[in-house]
PDB file of C-alpha atoms in Angstrom:
ATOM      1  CA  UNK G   1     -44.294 -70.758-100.319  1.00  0.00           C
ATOM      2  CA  UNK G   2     -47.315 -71.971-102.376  1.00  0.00           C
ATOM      3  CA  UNK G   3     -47.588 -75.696-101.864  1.00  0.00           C
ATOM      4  CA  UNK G   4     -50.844 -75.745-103.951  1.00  0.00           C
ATOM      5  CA  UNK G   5     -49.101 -74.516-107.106  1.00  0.00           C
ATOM      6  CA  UNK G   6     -45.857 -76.526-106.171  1.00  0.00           C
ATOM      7  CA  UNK G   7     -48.051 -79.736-106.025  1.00  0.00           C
ATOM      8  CA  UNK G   8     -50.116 -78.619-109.036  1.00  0.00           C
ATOM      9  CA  UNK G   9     -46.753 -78.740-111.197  1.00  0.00           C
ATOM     10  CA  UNK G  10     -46.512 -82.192-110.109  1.00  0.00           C
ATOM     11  CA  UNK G  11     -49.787 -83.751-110.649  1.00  0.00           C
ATOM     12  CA  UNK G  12     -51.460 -81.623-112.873  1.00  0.00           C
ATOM     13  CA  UNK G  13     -55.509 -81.548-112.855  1.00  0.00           C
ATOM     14  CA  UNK G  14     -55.439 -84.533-110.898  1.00  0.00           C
ATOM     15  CA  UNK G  15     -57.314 -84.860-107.463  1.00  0.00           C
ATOM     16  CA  UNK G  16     -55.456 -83.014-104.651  1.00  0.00           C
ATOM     17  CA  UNK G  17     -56.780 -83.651-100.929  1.00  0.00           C
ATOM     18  CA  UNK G  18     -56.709 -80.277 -99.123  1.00  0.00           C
ATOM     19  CA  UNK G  19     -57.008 -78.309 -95.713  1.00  0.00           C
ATOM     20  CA  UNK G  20     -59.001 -75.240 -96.095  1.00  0.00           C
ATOM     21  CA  UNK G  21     -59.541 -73.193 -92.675  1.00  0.00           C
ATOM     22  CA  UNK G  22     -61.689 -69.879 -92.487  1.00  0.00           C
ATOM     23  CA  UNK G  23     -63.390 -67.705 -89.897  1.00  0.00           C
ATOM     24  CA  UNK G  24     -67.005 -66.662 -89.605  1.00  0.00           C
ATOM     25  CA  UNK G  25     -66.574 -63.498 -88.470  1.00  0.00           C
ATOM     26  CA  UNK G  26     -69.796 -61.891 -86.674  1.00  0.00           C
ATOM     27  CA  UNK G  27     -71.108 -58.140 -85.774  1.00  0.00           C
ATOM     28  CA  UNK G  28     -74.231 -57.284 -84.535  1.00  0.00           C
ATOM     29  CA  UNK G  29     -75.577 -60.684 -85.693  1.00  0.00           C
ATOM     30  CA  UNK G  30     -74.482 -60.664 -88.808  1.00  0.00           C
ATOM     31  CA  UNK G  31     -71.578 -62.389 -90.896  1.00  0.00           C
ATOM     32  CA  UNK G  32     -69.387 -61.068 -92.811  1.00  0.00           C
ATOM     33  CA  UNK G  33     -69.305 -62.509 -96.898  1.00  0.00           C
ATOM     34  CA  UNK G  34     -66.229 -61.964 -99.433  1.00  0.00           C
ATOM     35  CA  UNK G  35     -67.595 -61.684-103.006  1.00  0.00           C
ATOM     36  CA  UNK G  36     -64.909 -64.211-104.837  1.00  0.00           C
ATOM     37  CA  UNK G  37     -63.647 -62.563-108.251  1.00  0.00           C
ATOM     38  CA  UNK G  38     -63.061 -66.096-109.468  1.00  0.00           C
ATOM     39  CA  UNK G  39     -66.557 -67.124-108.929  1.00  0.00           C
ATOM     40  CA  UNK G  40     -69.399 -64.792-108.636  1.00  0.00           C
ATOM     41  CA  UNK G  41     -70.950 -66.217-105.410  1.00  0.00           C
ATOM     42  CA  UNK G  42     -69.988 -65.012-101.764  1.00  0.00           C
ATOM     43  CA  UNK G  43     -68.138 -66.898 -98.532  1.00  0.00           C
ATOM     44  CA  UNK G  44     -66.609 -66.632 -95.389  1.00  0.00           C
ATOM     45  CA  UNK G  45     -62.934 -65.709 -95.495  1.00  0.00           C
ATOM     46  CA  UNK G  46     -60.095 -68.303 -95.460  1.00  0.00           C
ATOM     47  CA  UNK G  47     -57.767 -71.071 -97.435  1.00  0.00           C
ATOM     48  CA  UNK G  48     -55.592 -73.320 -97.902  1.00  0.00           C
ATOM     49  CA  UNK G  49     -53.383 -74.558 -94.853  1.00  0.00           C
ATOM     50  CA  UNK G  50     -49.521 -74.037 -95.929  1.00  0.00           C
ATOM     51  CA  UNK G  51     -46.985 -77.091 -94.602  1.00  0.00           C
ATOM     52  CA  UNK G  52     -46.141 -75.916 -91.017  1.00  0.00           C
ATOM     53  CA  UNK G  53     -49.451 -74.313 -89.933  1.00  0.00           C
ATOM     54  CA  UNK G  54     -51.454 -74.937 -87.394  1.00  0.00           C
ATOM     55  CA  UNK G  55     -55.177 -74.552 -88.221  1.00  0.00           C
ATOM     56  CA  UNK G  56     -55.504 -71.358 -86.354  1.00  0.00           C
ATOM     57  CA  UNK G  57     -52.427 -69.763 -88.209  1.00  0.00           C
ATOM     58  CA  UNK G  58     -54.079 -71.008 -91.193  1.00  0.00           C
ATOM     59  CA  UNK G  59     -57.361 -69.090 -90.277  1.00  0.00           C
ATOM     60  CA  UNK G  60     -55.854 -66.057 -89.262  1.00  0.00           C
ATOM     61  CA  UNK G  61     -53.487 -65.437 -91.791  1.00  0.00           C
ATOM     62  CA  UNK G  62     -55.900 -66.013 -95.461  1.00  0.00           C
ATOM     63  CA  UNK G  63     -58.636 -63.854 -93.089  1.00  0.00           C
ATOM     64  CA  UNK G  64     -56.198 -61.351 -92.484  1.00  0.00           C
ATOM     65  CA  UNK G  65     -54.832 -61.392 -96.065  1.00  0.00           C
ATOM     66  CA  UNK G  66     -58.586 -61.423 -97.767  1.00  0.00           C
ATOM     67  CA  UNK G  67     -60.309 -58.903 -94.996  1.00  0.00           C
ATOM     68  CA  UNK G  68     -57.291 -56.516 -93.510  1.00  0.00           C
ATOM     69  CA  UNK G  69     -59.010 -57.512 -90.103  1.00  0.00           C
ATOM     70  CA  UNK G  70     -56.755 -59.803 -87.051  1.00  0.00           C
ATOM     71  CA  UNK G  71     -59.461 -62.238 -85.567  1.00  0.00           C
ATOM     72  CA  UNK G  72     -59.025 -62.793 -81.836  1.00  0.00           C
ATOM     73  CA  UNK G  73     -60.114 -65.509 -79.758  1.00  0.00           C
ATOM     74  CA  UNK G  74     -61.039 -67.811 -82.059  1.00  0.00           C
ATOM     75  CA  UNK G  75     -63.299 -71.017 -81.351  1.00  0.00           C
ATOM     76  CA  UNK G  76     -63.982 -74.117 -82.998  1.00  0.00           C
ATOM     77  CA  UNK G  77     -67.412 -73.341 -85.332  1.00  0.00           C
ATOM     78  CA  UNK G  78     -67.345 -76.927 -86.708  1.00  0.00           C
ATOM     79  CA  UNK G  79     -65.016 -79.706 -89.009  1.00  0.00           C
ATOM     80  CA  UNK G  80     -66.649 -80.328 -92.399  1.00  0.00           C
ATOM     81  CA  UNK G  81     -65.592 -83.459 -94.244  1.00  0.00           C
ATOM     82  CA  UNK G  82     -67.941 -86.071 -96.583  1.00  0.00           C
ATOM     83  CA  UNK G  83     -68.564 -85.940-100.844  1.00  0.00           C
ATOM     84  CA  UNK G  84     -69.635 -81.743 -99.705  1.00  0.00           C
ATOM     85  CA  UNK G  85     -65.601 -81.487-100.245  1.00  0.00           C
ATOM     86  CA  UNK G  86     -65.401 -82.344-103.336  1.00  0.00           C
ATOM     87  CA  UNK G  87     -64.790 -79.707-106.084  1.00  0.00           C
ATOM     88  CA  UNK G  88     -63.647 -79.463-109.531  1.00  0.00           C
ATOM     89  CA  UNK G  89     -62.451 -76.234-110.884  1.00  0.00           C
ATOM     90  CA  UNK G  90     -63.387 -74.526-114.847  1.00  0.00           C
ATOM     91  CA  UNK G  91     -59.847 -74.920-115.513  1.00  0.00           C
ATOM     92  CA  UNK G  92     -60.209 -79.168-114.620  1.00  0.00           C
ATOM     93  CA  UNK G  93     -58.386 -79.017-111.591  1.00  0.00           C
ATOM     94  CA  UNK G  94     -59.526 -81.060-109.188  1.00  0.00           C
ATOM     95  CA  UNK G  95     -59.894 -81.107-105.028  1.00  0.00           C
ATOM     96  CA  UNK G  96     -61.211 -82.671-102.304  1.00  0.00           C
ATOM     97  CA  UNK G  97     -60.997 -80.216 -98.915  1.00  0.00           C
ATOM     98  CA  UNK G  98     -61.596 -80.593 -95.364  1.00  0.00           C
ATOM     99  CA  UNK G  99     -62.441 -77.554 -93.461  1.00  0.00           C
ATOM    100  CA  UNK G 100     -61.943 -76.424 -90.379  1.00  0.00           C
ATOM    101  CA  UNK G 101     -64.053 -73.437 -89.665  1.00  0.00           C
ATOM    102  CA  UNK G 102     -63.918 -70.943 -86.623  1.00  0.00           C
ATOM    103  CA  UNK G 103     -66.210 -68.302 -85.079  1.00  0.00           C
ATOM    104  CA  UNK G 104     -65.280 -64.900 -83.612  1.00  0.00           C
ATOM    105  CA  UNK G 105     -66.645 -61.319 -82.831  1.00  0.00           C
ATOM    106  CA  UNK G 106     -63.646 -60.411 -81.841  1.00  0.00           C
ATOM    107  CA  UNK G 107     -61.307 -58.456 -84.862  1.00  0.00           C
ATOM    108  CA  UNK G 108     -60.115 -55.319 -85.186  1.00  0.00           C
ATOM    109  CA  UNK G 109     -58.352 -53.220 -88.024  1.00  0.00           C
ATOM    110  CA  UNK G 110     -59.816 -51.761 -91.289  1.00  0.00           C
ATOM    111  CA  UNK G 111     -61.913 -53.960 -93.756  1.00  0.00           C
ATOM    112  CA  UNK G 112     -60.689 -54.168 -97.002  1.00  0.00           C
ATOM    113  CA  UNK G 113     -63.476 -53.967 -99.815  1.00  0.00           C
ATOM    114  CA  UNK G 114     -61.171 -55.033-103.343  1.00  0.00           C
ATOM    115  CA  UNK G 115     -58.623 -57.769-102.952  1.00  0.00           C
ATOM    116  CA  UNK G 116     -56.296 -59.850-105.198  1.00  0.00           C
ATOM    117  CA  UNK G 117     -59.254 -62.568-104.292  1.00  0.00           C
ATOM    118  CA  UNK G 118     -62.341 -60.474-103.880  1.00  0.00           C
ATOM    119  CA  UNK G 119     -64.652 -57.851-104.878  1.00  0.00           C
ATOM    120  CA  UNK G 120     -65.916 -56.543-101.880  1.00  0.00           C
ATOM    121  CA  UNK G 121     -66.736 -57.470 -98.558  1.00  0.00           C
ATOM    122  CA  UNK G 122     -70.152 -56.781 -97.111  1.00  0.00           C
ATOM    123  CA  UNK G 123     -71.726 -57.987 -93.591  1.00  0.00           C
ATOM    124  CA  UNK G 124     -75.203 -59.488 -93.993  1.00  0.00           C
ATOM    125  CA  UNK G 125     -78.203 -60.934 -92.151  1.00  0.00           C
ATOM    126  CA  UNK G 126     -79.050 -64.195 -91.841  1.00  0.00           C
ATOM    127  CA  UNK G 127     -82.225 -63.534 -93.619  1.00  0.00           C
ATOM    128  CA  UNK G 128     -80.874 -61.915 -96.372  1.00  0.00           C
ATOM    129  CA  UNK G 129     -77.925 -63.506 -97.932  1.00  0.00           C
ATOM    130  CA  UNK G 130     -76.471 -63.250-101.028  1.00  0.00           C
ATOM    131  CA  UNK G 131     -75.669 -66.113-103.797  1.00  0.00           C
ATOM    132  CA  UNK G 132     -73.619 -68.396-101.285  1.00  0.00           C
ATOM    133  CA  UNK G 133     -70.412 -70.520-102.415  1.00  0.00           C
ATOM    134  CA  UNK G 134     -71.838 -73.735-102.664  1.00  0.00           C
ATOM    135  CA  UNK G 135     -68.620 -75.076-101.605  1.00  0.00           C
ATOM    136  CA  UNK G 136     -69.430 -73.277 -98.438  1.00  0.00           C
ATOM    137  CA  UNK G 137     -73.434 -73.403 -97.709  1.00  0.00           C
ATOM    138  CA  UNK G 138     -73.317 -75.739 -95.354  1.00  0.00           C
ATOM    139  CA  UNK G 139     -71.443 -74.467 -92.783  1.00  0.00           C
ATOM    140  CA  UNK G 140     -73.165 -70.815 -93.491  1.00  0.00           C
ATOM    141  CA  UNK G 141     -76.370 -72.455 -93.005  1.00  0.00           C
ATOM    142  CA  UNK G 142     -75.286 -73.884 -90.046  1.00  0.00           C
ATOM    143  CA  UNK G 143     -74.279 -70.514 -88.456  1.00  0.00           C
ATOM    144  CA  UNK G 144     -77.788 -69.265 -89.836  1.00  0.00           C
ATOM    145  CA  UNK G 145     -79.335 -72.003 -87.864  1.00  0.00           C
ATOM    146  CA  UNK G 146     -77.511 -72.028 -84.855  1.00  0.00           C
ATOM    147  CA  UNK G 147     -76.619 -75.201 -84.971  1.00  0.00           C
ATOM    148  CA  UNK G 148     -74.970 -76.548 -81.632  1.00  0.00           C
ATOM    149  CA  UNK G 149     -71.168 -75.978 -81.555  1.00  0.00           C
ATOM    150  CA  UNK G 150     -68.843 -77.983 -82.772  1.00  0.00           C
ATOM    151  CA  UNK G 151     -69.739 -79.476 -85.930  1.00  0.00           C
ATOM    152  CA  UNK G 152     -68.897 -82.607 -86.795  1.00  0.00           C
ATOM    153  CA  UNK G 153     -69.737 -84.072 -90.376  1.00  0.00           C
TER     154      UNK G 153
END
């Protein structure tokens, strides 16, 4: 099931409100960044919820699918809402997402560099990122500042 492309076929370019749900996955106090082959900028793992998922089948699954790693014990990073969601893609489509984003440093299994989504995937410092989705900065930034869990904007 796709339900973005289903929908897509139905509205065309036209605004589509979304779920997206991801994972910041950490290691020695660093987080691990998926460079996107449709953009070349870098982000946490995750997607689009499906009809029938919860937010933490969501998570796991696009992380698992993107990274070849199973997160375990997820918790609640932070819910990201407000204009930030907005988004218009080259090809006109357009979206407006609200993401639900989890922590862990608990996965295990082997990390997959080259995806159907992603060049490589790389774990980083928090003083030395790359170029970050912009889409996804500010919860990033909020992990590089340790902001106090959960977020709520």
């Amino acid at each position: 099931m796709n339900y973005i492309q289903d929908m897509r076929q139905l509205i065309g370019s036209n605004l589509l409100m979304t779920v997206g749900c991801g994972i910041i996955l950490e290691q020695h106090g660093q987080i691990l960044l998926q460079h996107r082959k449709d953009r070349d900028v870098w982000g946490i793992p995750g997607g689009v919820m499906e009809p029938g998922e919860t937010f933490l089948e969501t998570a796991v699954r696009e992380t698992y699918e993107e990274t070849g790693l199973q997160a375990e014990n997820l918790q609640l990073f932070g819910l990201y809402s407000g204009a930030q969601g907005y988004a218009e893609y080259e090809n006109g489509d357009q979206v407006y997402s609200v993401q639900i984003i989890f922590h862990t440093q608990e996965f295990s299994g082997e990390l997959i560099q080259e995806g159907a989504e992603s060049h490589e995937h790389r774990f980083f410092k928090p003083d030395a990122l790359p170029q970050i989705n912009a889409h996804q900065e500010r919860f990033i930034m909020d992990w590089v500042n340790k902001a106090s869990l959960p977020i709520l904007k």
